[in-house]
Tab-separated table of C-alpha atoms (C1' of nucleotides) in Angstrom:
chain	number	residue	atom	x	y	z
A	17	MET	CA	0.237	11.345	-0.619
A	18	GLU	CA	-1.164	13.547	-3.247
A	19	ARG	CA	-2.187	16.492	-1.223
A	20	PRO	CA	0.955	17.153	0.728
A	21	ARG	CA	2.946	16.844	-2.441
A	22	GLU	CA	0.833	19.439	-4.101
A	23	ILE	CA	1.300	21.725	-1.166
A	24	ALA	CA	5.004	21.219	-1.220
A	25	LEU	CA	5.066	21.962	-4.896
A	26	LEU	CA	3.109	25.089	-4.562
A	27	ASP	CA	5.247	26.207	-1.718
A	28	VAL	CA	8.132	26.540	-4.082
A	29	GLY	CA	6.210	28.351	-6.704
A	30	SER	CA	5.350	31.989	-6.644
A	31	LEU	CA	1.706	31.289	-7.223
A	32	SER	CA	-0.379	29.177	-4.948
A	33	ARG	CA	-3.047	27.277	-6.717
A	34	ARG	CA	-4.086	25.757	-3.450
A	35	ARG	CA	-4.810	29.168	-2.171
A	36	GLN	CA	-6.727	29.903	-5.263
A	37	VAL	CA	-8.848	26.860	-4.696
A	38	GLU	CA	-9.518	27.806	-1.130
A	39	GLU	CA	-10.372	31.318	-2.003
A	40	VAL	CA	-12.651	30.435	-4.822
A	41	ASP	CA	-14.159	27.899	-2.561
A	42	PHE	CA	-14.972	30.616	-0.149
A	43	PHE	CA	-16.648	32.721	-2.739
A	44	SER	CA	-18.606	29.868	-4.132
A	45	GLU	CA	-19.878	28.673	-0.827
A	46	ARG	CA	-20.683	32.067	0.495
A	47	SER	CA	-21.532	33.837	-2.676
A	48	SER	CA	-24.711	35.185	-1.161
A	49	ARG	CA	-22.665	37.284	1.165
A	50	PRO	CA	-21.395	40.626	-0.100
A	51	ILE	CA	-17.894	39.578	0.737
A	52	PRO	CA	-15.938	41.631	-1.763
A	53	VAL	CA	-17.772	44.796	-0.902
A	54	THR	CA	-17.398	44.181	2.785
A	55	LYS	CA	-13.757	43.550	2.271
A	56	THR	CA	-13.205	46.693	0.298
A	57	GLU	CA	-14.924	48.721	2.903
A	58	GLY	CA	-12.640	47.302	5.551
A	59	ASP	CA	-9.068	48.163	6.216
A	60	GLY	CA	-8.168	47.317	2.684
A	61	GLY	CA	-5.300	45.102	3.715
A	62	ARG	CA	-4.883	41.514	2.647
A	63	ASP	CA	-5.529	39.292	5.596
A	64	ASP	CA	-3.543	36.360	4.438
A	65	ASP	CA	-3.096	35.168	7.945
A	66	GLU	CA	-6.649	35.619	8.970
A	67	PRO	CA	-8.397	32.359	9.755
A	68	GLY	CA	-10.775	31.617	6.997
A	69	GLY	CA	-8.673	33.810	4.767
A	70	VAL	CA	-11.197	35.883	2.951
A	71	ASP	CA	-9.014	38.006	0.794
A	72	ILE	CA	-6.172	35.715	0.033
A	73	GLY	CA	-4.954	34.715	-3.340
A	74	LEU	CA	-6.555	35.715	-6.574
A	75	ASN	CA	-5.305	39.182	-6.218
A	76	LEU	CA	-6.472	39.871	-9.673
A	77	SER	CA	-10.133	39.366	-9.037
A	78	THR	CA	-10.308	40.792	-5.590
A	79	GLY	CA	-8.020	43.565	-6.546
A	80	SER	CA	-10.202	44.550	-9.414
A	81	LEU	CA	-13.219	44.401	-7.216
A	82	ARG	CA	-11.576	46.660	-4.751
A	83	VAL	CA	-10.708	49.150	-7.423
A	84	HIS	CA	-14.256	49.125	-8.670
A	85	ALA	CA	-15.630	49.794	-5.264
A	86	GLN	CA	-13.256	52.594	-4.621
A	87	GLY	CA	-13.869	54.078	-8.014
A	88	GLY	CA	-17.568	54.071	-7.283
A	89	GLU	CA	-17.130	56.776	-4.743
A	90	GLY	CA	-18.912	59.783	-6.161
A	91	SER	CA	-19.998	57.986	-9.304
A	92	ASN	CA	-23.565	57.575	-10.494
A	93	ASN	CA	-25.822	54.584	-10.014
A	94	HIS	CA	-25.338	53.442	-13.559
A	95	ASN	CA	-21.654	52.893	-13.053
A	96	HIS	CA	-22.393	51.143	-9.831
A	97	THR	CA	-24.750	48.773	-11.585
A	98	LEU	CA	-22.175	48.004	-14.232
A	99	GLN	CA	-19.641	47.287	-11.584
A	100	LEU	CA	-22.007	44.976	-9.805
A	101	ILE	CA	-22.630	43.131	-13.027
A	102	ASP	CA	-18.927	42.817	-13.573
A	103	MET	CA	-18.509	41.536	-10.089
A	104	LYS	CA	-21.259	39.049	-10.598
A	105	HIS	CA	-19.657	37.780	-13.769
A	106	GLU	CA	-16.369	37.556	-12.034
A	107	LEU	CA	-17.910	35.561	-9.240
A	108	GLU	CA	-19.557	33.228	-11.705
A	109	ARG	CA	-16.299	32.696	-13.459
A	110	LEU	CA	-14.573	32.000	-10.199
A	111	ASN	CA	-17.311	29.622	-9.187
A	112	GLU	CA	-16.878	27.791	-12.419
A	113	ASP	CA	-13.155	27.613	-11.885
A	114	ASN	CA	-13.731	26.374	-8.422
A	115	ARG	CA	-16.040	23.624	-9.566
A	116	ARG	CA	-13.558	22.533	-12.147
A	117	LEU	CA	-10.661	22.550	-9.764
A	118	ARG	CA	-12.633	20.743	-7.175
A	119	SER	CA	-13.700	18.046	-9.561
A	120	THR	CA	-10.105	17.727	-10.623
A	121	LEU	CA	-9.047	17.355	-7.048
A	122	ASP	CA	-11.783	14.833	-6.394
A	123	GLN	CA	-10.748	12.900	-9.425
A	124	ALA	CA	-7.166	12.864	-8.339
A	125	THR	CA	-8.122	11.800	-4.845
A	126	LYS	CA	-10.347	9.033	-6.101
A	127	SER	CA	-7.709	7.865	-8.474
A	128	TYR	CA	-5.161	7.790	-5.749
A	129	SER	CA	-7.456	5.800	-3.529
A	130	ALA	CA	-8.239	3.400	-6.322
A	131	LEU	CA	-4.607	2.921	-7.125
A	132	HIS	CA	-3.711	2.455	-3.515
A	133	SER	CA	-6.450	-0.091	-3.022
A	134	HIS	CA	-5.381	-1.877	-6.135
A	135	LEU	CA	-1.815	-1.996	-4.950
A	136	LEU	CA	-2.877	-3.483	-1.635
A	137	LEU	CA	-5.031	-5.978	-3.454
A	138	LEU	CA	-2.157	-7.002	-5.665
A	139	ARG	CA	0.060	-7.489	-2.684
A	140	GLN	CA	-2.544	-9.644	-1.036
A	141	GLN	CA	-2.901	-11.676	-4.168
A	142	GLN	CA	0.813	-12.100	-4.400
A	143	ALA	CA	0.954	-13.283	-0.850
A	144	HIS	CA	-1.670	-15.924	-1.573
A	145	GLU	CA	-0.423	-16.962	-4.955
A	146	ILE	CA	3.132	-17.835	-4.143
A	147	PRO	CA	2.640	-21.564	-4.740
A	148	GLU	CA	0.776	-20.859	-7.927
A	149	PHE	CA	3.488	-18.645	-9.246
A	150	SER	CA	6.095	-21.191	-8.415
A	151	GLN	CA	4.180	-23.777	-10.356
A	152	LYS	CA	3.737	-21.440	-13.253
A	153	ASP	CA	7.369	-20.778	-13.208
A	154	LYS	CA	8.228	-24.425	-13.426
A	155	ASN	CA	6.012	-24.769	-16.413
A	156	MET	CA	7.532	-21.832	-18.161
A	157	SER	CA	9.361	-22.997	-21.211
A	158	THR	CA	11.877	-20.206	-21.610
A	159	PRO	CA	11.802	-18.123	-18.562
A	160	ALA	CA	13.772	-14.933	-18.603
A	161	PRO	CA	16.300	-15.086	-15.842
A	162	ALA	CA	15.470	-11.697	-14.519
A	163	LEU	CA	11.838	-12.561	-14.221
A	164	ARG	CA	12.306	-16.052	-13.002
A	165	PHE	CA	13.405	-14.998	-9.598
A	166	ILE	CA	10.572	-12.589	-9.396
A	167	ALA	CA	8.256	-15.513	-9.422
A	168	PRO	CA	7.894	-16.076	-5.708
A	169	GLY	CA	5.945	-12.896	-5.881
A	170	ARG	CA	6.535	-11.394	-2.523
A	171	SER	CA	5.867	-7.740	-2.647
A	172	SER	CA	8.526	-5.169	-2.407
A	173	VAL	CA	6.905	-3.767	0.650
A	174	GLN	CA	6.900	-7.116	2.333
A	175	GLU	CA	10.502	-7.452	1.459
A	176	ALA	CA	11.223	-4.012	2.766
A	177	ASP	CA	9.430	-4.882	5.966
A	178	GLU	CA	11.468	-7.976	6.377
A	179	ARG	CA	14.617	-6.090	5.628
A	180	SER	CA	13.597	-3.527	8.119
A	181	ARG	CA	13.014	-6.176	10.726
A	182	SER	CA	16.261	-7.874	10.044
A	183	ALA	CA	17.992	-4.527	10.135
A	184	ASP	CA	16.633	-4.058	13.592
A	185	GLU	CA	18.067	-7.359	14.558
A	186	GLY	CA	21.451	-6.656	13.144
A	187	ASP	CA	22.209	-6.318	9.495
A	188	ASP	CA	19.979	-6.471	6.478
A	189	LEU	CA	20.500	-10.170	6.310
A	190	SER	CA	19.747	-12.786	8.841
A	191	PRO	CA	21.681	-12.617	12.073
A	192	SER	CA	23.167	-15.980	11.372
A	193	LEU	CA	24.792	-14.562	8.312
A	194	SER	CA	25.918	-11.346	9.806
A	195	ASN	CA	28.837	-13.017	11.525
A	196	LYS	CA	30.240	-14.337	8.325
A	197	SER	CA	32.549	-12.621	5.980
A	198	PRO	CA	31.102	-10.111	3.558
A	199	LYS	CA	31.772	-12.374	0.665
A	200	LEU	CA	29.928	-15.223	2.257
A	201	VAL	CA	27.082	-12.957	3.079
A	202	ARG	CA	27.013	-11.766	-0.483
A	203	GLU	CA	26.980	-15.261	-1.811
A	204	LYS	CA	24.292	-16.215	0.578
A	205	SER	CA	22.193	-13.283	-0.418
A	206	ALA	CA	22.717	-14.113	-4.042
A	207	ASP	CA	21.610	-17.629	-3.374
A	208	HIS	CA	18.608	-16.227	-1.682
A	209	LEU	CA	17.494	-14.576	-4.819
A	210	SER	CA	16.134	-17.787	-6.111
A	211	GLU	CA	13.780	-18.116	-3.221
A	212	VAL	CA	13.396	-14.531	-2.219
A	213	PRO	CA	11.499	-12.069	-4.313
A	214	CYS	CA	13.095	-10.125	-7.048
A	215	ARG	CA	15.480	-7.623	-5.680
A	216	LYS	CA	16.102	-6.069	-9.029
A	217	ALA	CA	13.042	-4.405	-10.366
A	218	ARG	CA	14.109	-0.920	-11.298
A	219	VAL	CA	12.758	2.471	-12.021
A	220	SER	CA	14.792	4.531	-14.348
A	221	VAL	CA	14.479	8.188	-15.235
A	222	ARG	CA	16.173	10.057	-18.006
A	223	ALA	CA	16.340	13.816	-17.914
A	224	ARG	CA	18.638	16.593	-18.908
A	225	SER	CA	20.939	18.074	-16.340
A	226	ASP	CA	24.339	19.601	-16.040
A	227	ALA	CA	24.581	18.455	-12.479
A	228	GLN	CA	26.443	15.321	-11.533
A	229	MET	CA	23.404	13.943	-9.841
A	230	ILE	CA	19.913	15.155	-9.308
A	231	THR	CA	18.717	15.876	-5.817
A	232	ASP	CA	16.087	13.387	-4.789
A	233	GLY	CA	15.790	13.987	-1.099
A	234	CYS	CA	17.995	11.119	-0.016
A	235	GLN	CA	21.593	11.003	1.134
A	236	TRP	CA	23.869	8.894	-1.001
A	237	ARG	CA	27.360	7.612	-0.682
A	238	LYS	CA	29.333	6.707	-3.707
A	239	TYR	CA	30.798	3.254	-3.447
A	240	GLY	CA	32.064	2.607	-6.901
A	241	GLN	CA	32.547	3.774	-10.411
A	242	LYS	CA	32.935	1.771	-13.563
A	243	MET	CA	33.376	2.328	-17.203
A	244	ALA	CA	30.454	0.704	-18.899
A	245	LYS	CA	30.801	-0.834	-22.281
A	246	GLY	CA	29.711	1.391	-25.112
A	247	ASN	CA	29.664	4.515	-23.041
A	248	PRO	CA	32.621	6.873	-22.650
A	249	CYS	CA	31.081	8.220	-19.473
A	250	PRO	CA	31.657	6.290	-16.270
A	251	ARG	CA	28.798	4.861	-14.295
A	252	ALA	CA	28.723	5.807	-10.641
A	253	TYR	CA	27.277	3.609	-7.936
A	254	TYR	CA	25.613	5.111	-4.909
A	255	ARG	CA	24.202	3.630	-1.735
A	256	CYS	CA	21.614	5.242	0.501
A	257	THR	CA	23.196	6.423	3.749
A	258	MET	CA	20.147	7.756	5.489
A	259	ALA	CA	20.051	4.637	7.611
A	260	VAL	CA	22.431	1.846	8.399
A	261	GLY	CA	21.740	-1.138	6.237
A	262	CYS	CA	19.398	0.618	3.847
A	263	PRO	CA	19.425	-1.568	0.750
A	264	VAL	CA	18.597	1.160	-1.724
A	265	ARG	CA	21.160	1.847	-4.398
A	266	LYS	CA	21.299	3.915	-7.456
A	267	GLN	CA	23.399	4.222	-10.543
A	268	VAL	CA	24.090	7.473	-12.272
A	269	GLN	CA	25.406	7.688	-15.769
A	270	ARG	CA	25.370	10.084	-18.642
A	271	CYS	CA	23.769	8.989	-21.839
A	272	ALA	CA	26.303	7.984	-24.457
A	273	GLU	CA	24.328	9.529	-27.298
A	274	ASP	CA	23.529	12.750	-25.518
A	275	LYS	CA	25.796	13.698	-22.680
A	276	THR	CA	23.392	16.307	-21.466
A	277	VAL	CA	21.117	13.477	-20.518
A	278	LEU	CA	21.603	12.035	-17.094
A	279	ILE	CA	20.333	8.540	-16.445
A	280	THR	CA	19.653	7.581	-12.855
A	281	THR	CA	18.540	4.116	-11.883
A	282	TYR	CA	17.096	3.367	-8.460
A	283	GLU	CA	16.915	-0.065	-6.952
A	284	GLY	CA	15.617	-1.155	-3.604
A	285	ASN	CA	13.281	-0.053	-0.864
A	286	HIS	CA	14.267	2.180	1.987
A	287	ASN	CA	14.020	0.700	5.441
A	288	HIS	CA	13.783	4.022	7.217
A	289	PRO	CA	11.623	7.138	7.307
A	290	LEU	CA	12.093	9.504	4.443
A	291	PRO	CA	11.634	13.200	3.817
A	292	PRO	CA	8.632	13.953	1.625
A	293	ALA	CA	10.510	14.218	-1.612
A	294	ALA	CA	12.405	11.036	-0.962
A	295	ALA	CA	9.248	9.354	0.228
A	296	ALA	CA	7.667	10.024	-3.102
A	297	MET	CA	10.620	8.444	-4.779
A	298	ALA	CA	10.425	5.473	-2.505
A	299	SER	CA	6.753	5.013	-3.132
A	300	THR	CA	7.518	5.113	-6.799
A	301	THR	CA	10.106	2.435	-6.639
A	302	SER	CA	7.875	0.319	-4.493
A	303	ALA	CA	4.934	0.777	-6.753
A	304	ALA	CA	6.991	0.178	-9.831
A	305	ALA	CA	8.400	-2.945	-8.330
A	306	ALA	CA	4.995	-4.068	-7.220
A	307	MET	CA	3.690	-3.520	-10.686
A	308	ILE	CA	6.472	-5.432	-12.280
A	309	LEU	CA	6.369	-8.145	-9.691
A	310	SER	CA	2.654	-8.451	-10.067
A	311	GLY	CA	3.447	-9.585	-13.603
A	312	SER	CA	5.172	-12.491	-11.959
A	313	THR	CA	5.506	-14.384	-15.155
A	314	THR	CA	7.492	-13.998	-18.277
A	315	SER	CA	4.568	-13.752	-20.606
A	316	ARG	CA	3.618	-10.684	-22.458
A	317	ASP	CA	0.116	-10.985	-21.237
A	318	SER	CA	1.063	-10.620	-17.675
A	319	LEU	CA	3.206	-7.674	-18.433
A	320	VAL	CA	0.358	-6.111	-20.276
A	321	ALA	CA	-1.766	-6.858	-17.275
A	322	ALA	CA	0.781	-5.209	-15.102
A	323	ALA	CA	0.684	-2.215	-17.351
A	324	ALA	CA	-3.054	-2.216	-17.218
A	325	ASN	CA	-2.933	-2.371	-13.478
A	326	ALA	CA	-0.616	0.523	-13.501
A	327	SER	CA	-3.062	2.482	-15.557
A	328	CYS	CA	-5.460	2.450	-12.665
A	329	GLY	CA	-3.755	5.562	-11.536
A	330	SER	CA	-4.126	7.147	-14.866
A	331	ALA	CA	-6.361	9.882	-13.641
A	332	PHE	CA	-3.250	11.312	-12.124
A	333	LEU	CA	-1.513	10.982	-15.359
A	334	ASN	CA	-4.297	12.759	-17.066
A	335	HIS	CA	-3.298	15.704	-15.038
A	336	PHE	CA	0.338	15.324	-15.880
A	337	PRO	CA	0.089	14.957	-19.618
A	338	TYR	CA	3.747	15.484	-20.259
A	339	ALA	CA	5.601	13.346	-17.822
A	340	SER	CA	3.048	10.642	-18.024
A	341	THR	CA	3.833	9.931	-21.587
A	342	MET	CA	7.407	8.871	-21.533
A	343	ALA	CA	7.304	5.637	-19.643
A	344	THR	CA	8.885	2.500	-20.886
A	345	LEU	CA	8.454	-0.789	-19.174
A	346	SER	CA	11.131	-3.182	-20.177
A	347	ALA	CA	10.995	-6.851	-19.402
A	348	SER	CA	14.359	-7.398	-20.907
A	349	ALA	CA	17.234	-8.867	-19.010
A	350	PRO	CA	18.838	-8.439	-16.650
A	351	PHE	CA	16.172	-6.642	-14.646
A	352	PRO	CA	12.661	-5.499	-15.355
A	353	THR	CA	12.887	-1.752	-15.491
A	354	ILE	CA	10.488	1.087	-15.822
A	355	THR	CA	12.087	3.985	-17.590
A	356	LEU	CA	10.688	7.442	-17.499
A	357	ASP	CA	12.073	9.599	-20.226
A	358	LEU	CA	11.770	13.288	-19.543
A	359	THR	CA	13.882	14.230	-22.473
A	360	ARG	CA	11.439	13.543	-25.238
A	361	THR	CA	8.972	16.014	-26.596
A	362	PRO	CA	5.433	14.930	-26.032
A	363	SER	CA	3.238	14.186	-28.978
A	364	PRO	CA	0.356	16.439	-29.936
A	365	TYR	CA	-1.975	13.871	-28.503
A	366	GLN	CA	-0.157	13.993	-25.246
A	367	ARG	CA	-0.168	17.736	-25.256
A	368	SER	CA	-3.854	17.859	-25.868
A	369	ALA	CA	-6.244	18.419	-23.076
A	370	GLN	CA	-8.025	15.135	-23.597
A	371	ARG	CA	-8.930	13.809	-20.265
A	372	PRO	CA	-10.812	10.573	-20.303
A	373	PRO	CA	-12.982	9.798	-17.337
A	374	ALA	CA	-11.327	8.260	-14.358
A	375	GLY	CA	-11.324	4.523	-14.203
A	376	PRO	CA	-9.132	1.537	-14.577
A	377	PHE	CA	-8.788	1.910	-18.317
A	378	PRO	CA	-9.579	5.447	-19.281
A	379	VAL	CA	-7.635	5.136	-22.493
A	380	PRO	CA	-6.772	2.148	-24.587
A	381	LEU	CA	-3.405	0.789	-23.794
A	382	SER	CA	-0.890	1.380	-26.461
A	383	VAL	CA	1.701	-1.308	-26.210
A	384	ILE	CA	4.501	-1.860	-28.610
A	385	TYR	CA	6.455	-5.041	-28.861
A	386	PRO	CA	9.627	-4.326	-30.753
A	387	HIS	CA	10.300	-8.005	-30.542
A	388	ASP	CA	9.816	-10.877	-28.205
A	389	SER	CA	10.109	-9.616	-24.679
A	390	ARG	CA	11.728	-12.843	-23.686
A	391	ILE	CA	14.625	-12.162	-25.935
A	392	PRO	CA	17.341	-10.200	-24.240
A	393	GLY	CA	17.195	-6.660	-25.428
A	394	GLY	CA	13.553	-7.013	-26.179
A	395	GLY	CA	10.814	-5.579	-24.108
A	396	MET	CA	7.694	-3.641	-24.321
A	397	GLN	CA	7.115	0.002	-24.654
A	398	PHE	CA	4.076	2.028	-23.900
A	399	VAL	CA	3.596	4.896	-26.192
A	400	GLY	CA	1.412	7.923	-25.950
A	401	GLY	CA	-0.696	6.706	-23.113
A	402	ARG	CA	-0.891	7.153	-19.408
A	403	GLU	CA	0.141	3.683	-18.505
A	404	GLN	CA	2.807	4.698	-16.136
A	405	THR	CA	2.119	4.422	-12.473
A	406	SER	CA	1.186	7.586	-10.757
A	407	SER	CA	3.954	7.017	-8.317
A	408	VAL	CA	6.483	7.303	-11.051
A	409	VAL	CA	5.122	10.718	-11.659
A	410	GLU	CA	5.336	11.348	-7.967
A	411	THR	CA	8.909	10.316	-7.987
A	412	VAL	CA	9.801	12.542	-10.806
A	413	SER	CA	7.840	15.298	-9.226
A	414	ALA	CA	9.802	14.823	-6.063
A	415	ALA	CA	13.065	14.894	-7.860
A	416	ILE	CA	12.037	17.878	-9.856
A	417	THR	CA	10.763	19.850	-6.936
A	418	SER	CA	13.848	19.188	-4.934
A	419	ASP	CA	16.022	20.423	-7.733
A	420	PRO	CA	16.419	24.201	-7.677
A	421	ASN	CA	16.631	24.430	-11.439
A	422	PHE	CA	13.451	22.511	-11.866
A	423	THR	CA	11.802	24.527	-9.193
A	424	ALA	CA	12.646	27.774	-10.872
A	425	ALA	CA	11.386	26.516	-14.180
A	426	LEU	CA	8.302	25.196	-12.502
A	427	THR	CA	7.584	28.507	-10.867
A	428	ALA	CA	7.835	30.348	-14.139
A	429	ALA	CA	5.740	27.783	-15.922
A	430	ILE	CA	3.002	27.798	-13.333
A	431	ALA	CA	2.930	31.549	-13.485
A	432	SER	CA	2.563	31.514	-17.230
A	433	VAL	CA	-0.043	28.809	-17.090
A	434	MET	CA	-2.031	30.730	-14.536
A	435	GLU	CA	-1.794	33.807	-16.670
A	436	ALA	CA	-2.965	31.935	-19.731
A	437	HIS	CA	-5.778	30.425	-17.771
A	438	ARG	CA	-6.851	33.793	-16.480
A	439	SER	CA	-6.807	35.468	-19.839
A	440	GLY	CA	-9.595	33.436	-21.271
A	441	GLY	CA	-8.135	30.009	-20.795
A	442	GLY	CA	-11.068	28.516	-18.998
A	443	GLY	CA	-12.469	25.263	-20.234
A	444	GLU	CA	-9.921	22.518	-20.335
A	445	GLY	CA	-7.319	24.965	-19.211
A	446	ALA	CA	-7.883	23.434	-15.854
A	447	ALA	CA	-6.052	20.437	-17.102
A	448	VAL	CA	-2.968	22.495	-16.996
A	449	THR	CA	-3.448	23.912	-13.592
A	450	SER	CA	-5.107	20.906	-12.140
A	451	GLY	CA	-2.100	19.322	-10.628
A	452	GLY	CA	0.261	22.168	-10.447
A	453	HIS	CA	2.789	19.474	-11.055
A	454	PRO	CA	6.087	19.653	-12.731
A	455	ALA	CA	4.913	17.146	-15.232
A	456	VAL	CA	3.081	19.999	-16.810
A	457	VAL	CA	6.282	21.757	-17.394
A	458	VAL	CA	9.353	19.723	-17.610
A	459	PRO	CA	9.442	17.262	-20.437
A	460	GLY	CA	7.910	19.546	-22.963
A	461	SER	CA	10.140	22.458	-22.265
A	462	PRO	CA	13.357	21.860	-24.082
A	463	GLN	CA	14.844	25.053	-22.833
A	464	LEU	CA	14.375	24.123	-19.247
A	465	PRO	CA	17.180	22.679	-17.264
A	466	GLN	CA	16.490	19.044	-16.960
A	467	SER	CA	18.147	16.167	-15.341
A	468	CYS	CA	18.247	12.655	-16.521
A	469	THR	CA	17.871	10.012	-13.933
A	470	THR	CA	17.072	6.354	-13.786
A	471	PHE	CA	15.321	4.786	-10.841
A	472	SER	CA	15.580	1.171	-9.822
A	473	THR	CA	13.495	-0.648	-7.334
A	474	ASN	CA	13.371	-3.862	-5.497
B	21	DC	C1'	39.295	12.502	12.994
B	22	DG	C1'	35.210	11.162	10.736
B	23	DG	C1'	32.903	10.821	6.582
B	24	DG	C1'	32.969	10.740	1.679
B	25	DT	C1'	35.416	9.699	-2.776
B	26	DT	C1'	38.629	7.276	-5.734
B	27	DT	C1'	40.305	3.332	-7.752
B	28	DG	C1'	42.202	-1.192	-8.359
B	29	DA	C1'	40.850	-5.778	-7.290
B	30	DC	C1'	37.611	-9.374	-6.745
B	31	DC	C1'	33.521	-12.024	-7.834
B	32	DA	C1'	29.492	-13.763	-10.397
B	33	DG	C1'	26.941	-14.278	-14.507
B	34	DC	C1'	26.880	-14.978	-19.224
B	35	DG	C1'	28.246	-16.082	-23.953
B	36	DC	C1'	31.329	-18.395	-26.923
C	22	DG	C1'	37.198	-23.288	-19.649
C	23	DC	C1'	38.023	-18.662	-20.877
C	24	DG	C1'	37.158	-13.951	-21.514
C	25	DC	C1'	34.094	-10.106	-21.023
C	26	DT	C1'	31.167	-7.264	-18.353
C	27	DG	C1'	28.627	-5.450	-14.460
C	28	DG	C1'	28.483	-4.932	-9.600
C	29	DT	C1'	30.746	-4.598	-5.250
C	30	DC	C1'	34.487	-4.284	-1.888
C	31	DA	C1'	37.957	-2.025	0.609
C	32	DA	C1'	42.323	0.356	1.132
C	33	DA	C1'	44.113	4.688	0.130
C	34	DC	C1'	43.227	9.225	-0.257
C	35	DC	C1'	40.894	13.719	0.319
C	36	DC	C1'	38.457	17.244	2.743
C	37	DG	C1'	36.182	20.002	6.215
DNA sequence: CGGGTTTGACCAGCGC
DNA sequence: GCGCTGGTCAAACCCG
């Protein structure tokens, strides 16, 4: 959910934009009341805990007002008039800020709703189109293996539900299988892949970090480590241990080219309740999987469609101009993977405050086909747009906010952004403060500690 | 002692 | 069929 996440984010920061919104809201809705004056004539304390919080946040404005009022003691009427004019201007500015922030919030809320509805719609369609997809699949001339078993088109959530149910009954596979040896179970599950939805859609995130693994709100147990070809750094395999039988796994590996880059790949859906940060990650993987699975064919067109579907949440991305720009959707074998690269510097376009109106396709899709996506190693890459799903951003946000280094950087960045906004920012400056999200900060700040992670999803 | 990590072995998929 | 590679298992080990 967008709102709680924002609150959580702001909780870690030193500045609370939420409080600013509320406070400005108060002034705007009750601007006819002489609130600042009344406040300054009161006990002078900040009643942060007072219901309705009159004098919270925006210390700058209210503080200045208070000083003016106190300075007016013994001054002439002319000074008083000037102060009132200043106060009026200040109120107008705050009202304007409030309107902008509110519209931003509305936009984000609408976008979230639209995306959510679209996701539900896609899942419904998938549920109804299973036979159709199967037929399509048969007709496919050169189906990519990884996408072929996606074809049944059951949604990741459905799969998670079924897993959850089966977990309640015993293990994450059918009870009849649970009595067999692990190897048999594994074989059976592998066989199932041909008739069960794709288990291997992935969400991958690259970021810079010195840590072994970024904190993402989940508990993981390492179950293996391998040397991967072409990379001197070993790849570690982790399994979610927050619940028995949780199918979620992740791989962590340093980038061969740049060892400061950590690549984390998540795969699977959790079958248990999650803490907020982890829930965001889970929603990301689900959404990413749903997006990929909604492609359900091996054609470029359907992948483009999937990308377009994903762009429905682009209003979010408009607010996160940095993180939203680094997504790569790869249809290449073995698994369809969405990669979010937080290590690249955003382009000037991406840095700009352009914010197209909310809607399914606020900006033209920019899709690059290096070569045929059906050829292994091929794929498609979205460049400079906001085609990534909002939930990917949520995921990254979750990971970032749960990482102390990111949090510290975020706090500093928000502070600086707020300062810039205050000192004449105005206008599209709201784009920066609108989300209060780490996406504003992280990818474009080379000096910031970053972690590189890859998410995979079922 | 319980839970997590390490590490060699096993298995499946894929290309030649 | 064979070898390579990625993914997983499970016994041994470590640690609090």
